[in-house]
């Protein structure tokens, strides 16, 4: 009788342990790199920006600006200062392309 109780407890423990492991691994999945959680509202000096990536998901249009120090900043694409930065980066890329 004690053997059966020990076996049942061991199985129950293993089931509970596997459920915890599965839930933990699902919760630790990383988000895609192209998802913005918050937005930078203040204008950034265009000389600090080295690249950008446009994002379109649903009706929202965002961009991720890559700065000289390697940091990435989410911004709203419709902001005038963001459009100015994108135009600046595009012109800079064109001028450095080989002819």
Short mmCIF file of C-alpha atoms in Angstrom, two decimals:
data_model
loop_
_atom_site.label_atom_id
_atom_site.label_comp_id
_atom_site.label_asym_id
_atom_site.label_seq_id
_atom_site.Cartn_x
_atom_site.Cartn_y
_atom_site.Cartn_z
CA UNK A 1 0.00 0.00 0.00
CA UNK A 2 2.82 2.42 0.86
CA UNK A 3 4.49 1.66 -2.48
CA UNK A 4 1.34 2.64 -4.41
CA UNK A 5 0.98 5.85 -2.43
CA UNK A 6 4.62 6.74 -3.08
CA UNK A 7 4.18 5.99 -6.80
CA UNK A 8 1.03 8.13 -7.02
CA UNK A 9 2.73 11.02 -5.20
CA UNK A 10 5.79 10.75 -7.47
CA UNK A 11 3.61 10.81 -10.61
CA UNK A 12 1.61 13.77 -9.30
CA UNK A 13 4.83 15.63 -8.50
CA UNK A 14 6.25 14.96 -11.97
CA UNK A 15 3.02 16.17 -13.62
CA UNK A 16 3.02 19.35 -11.58
CA UNK A 17 6.72 19.90 -12.31
CA UNK A 18 6.22 19.47 -16.07
CA UNK A 19 3.29 21.92 -16.08
CA UNK A 20 5.43 24.51 -14.28
CA UNK A 21 8.29 24.01 -16.73
CA UNK A 22 5.99 24.41 -19.75
CA UNK A 23 4.34 27.55 -18.35
CA UNK A 24 7.71 29.04 -17.49
CA UNK A 25 9.11 28.46 -20.96
CA UNK A 26 6.06 30.02 -22.61
CA UNK A 27 6.30 33.12 -20.45
CA UNK A 28 9.97 33.65 -21.21
CA UNK A 29 9.60 33.83 -24.97
CA UNK A 30 10.99 37.03 -26.40
CA UNK A 31 8.96 39.48 -28.41
CA UNK A 32 9.77 40.11 -32.02
CA UNK A 33 12.33 42.89 -32.36
CA UNK A 34 9.96 44.95 -34.47
CA UNK A 35 7.33 45.58 -31.79
CA UNK A 36 7.21 48.92 -30.00
CA UNK A 37 6.03 49.05 -26.41
CA UNK A 38 6.51 52.77 -25.91
CA UNK A 39 7.36 55.77 -28.05
CA UNK A 40 10.01 58.47 -27.82
CA UNK A 41 8.16 61.78 -28.00
CA UNK A 42 10.93 64.38 -27.92
CA UNK A 43 12.81 65.21 -31.13
CA UNK A 44 16.21 63.58 -31.60
CA UNK A 45 19.11 65.31 -33.35
CA UNK A 46 19.29 63.86 -36.85
CA UNK A 47 23.08 63.52 -36.61
CA UNK A 48 22.61 60.88 -33.88
CA UNK A 49 20.59 58.58 -36.17
CA UNK A 50 22.46 56.08 -38.37
CA UNK A 51 19.58 53.93 -39.63
CA UNK A 52 15.86 53.31 -39.36
CA UNK A 53 13.31 50.57 -39.92
CA UNK A 54 9.71 51.31 -40.88
CA UNK A 55 7.02 49.18 -39.23
CA UNK A 56 3.46 48.87 -40.39
CA UNK A 57 1.10 46.80 -38.29
CA UNK A 58 -2.57 47.41 -38.80
CA UNK A 59 -3.28 51.11 -39.04
CA UNK A 60 -0.31 52.09 -36.89
CA UNK A 61 2.80 53.28 -38.69
CA UNK A 62 5.91 53.37 -36.56
CA UNK A 63 9.66 53.41 -37.04
CA UNK A 64 12.61 52.19 -35.06
CA UNK A 65 15.55 54.57 -35.19
CA UNK A 66 19.03 53.17 -34.62
CA UNK A 67 21.30 55.68 -32.91
CA UNK A 68 25.09 56.04 -33.11
CA UNK A 69 25.53 54.37 -29.71
CA UNK A 70 23.62 51.29 -30.96
CA UNK A 71 20.43 51.94 -29.03
CA UNK A 72 17.09 51.61 -30.78
CA UNK A 73 14.20 54.03 -30.27
CA UNK A 74 10.56 53.60 -31.28
CA UNK A 75 8.89 56.67 -32.79
CA UNK A 76 5.62 57.55 -34.50
CA UNK A 77 6.19 57.79 -38.25
CA UNK A 78 3.73 60.65 -38.75
CA UNK A 79 5.71 63.11 -36.59
CA UNK A 80 7.32 65.85 -38.71
CA UNK A 81 10.70 65.54 -36.97
CA UNK A 82 10.72 61.77 -37.66
CA UNK A 83 10.02 62.37 -41.36
CA UNK A 84 12.88 64.88 -41.41
CA UNK A 85 15.26 62.32 -39.87
CA UNK A 86 14.24 59.62 -42.36
CA UNK A 87 14.81 62.00 -45.27
CA UNK A 88 18.22 62.94 -43.81
CA UNK A 89 19.27 59.28 -43.38
CA UNK A 90 18.11 58.41 -46.92
CA UNK A 91 20.13 61.30 -48.40
CA UNK A 92 23.16 60.32 -46.35
CA UNK A 93 22.94 56.70 -47.54
CA UNK A 94 22.62 57.83 -51.17
CA UNK A 95 25.68 60.05 -50.95
CA UNK A 96 27.81 57.20 -49.56
CA UNK A 97 26.72 54.61 -52.16
CA UNK A 98 29.35 53.74 -54.77
CA UNK A 99 28.58 55.25 -58.17
#
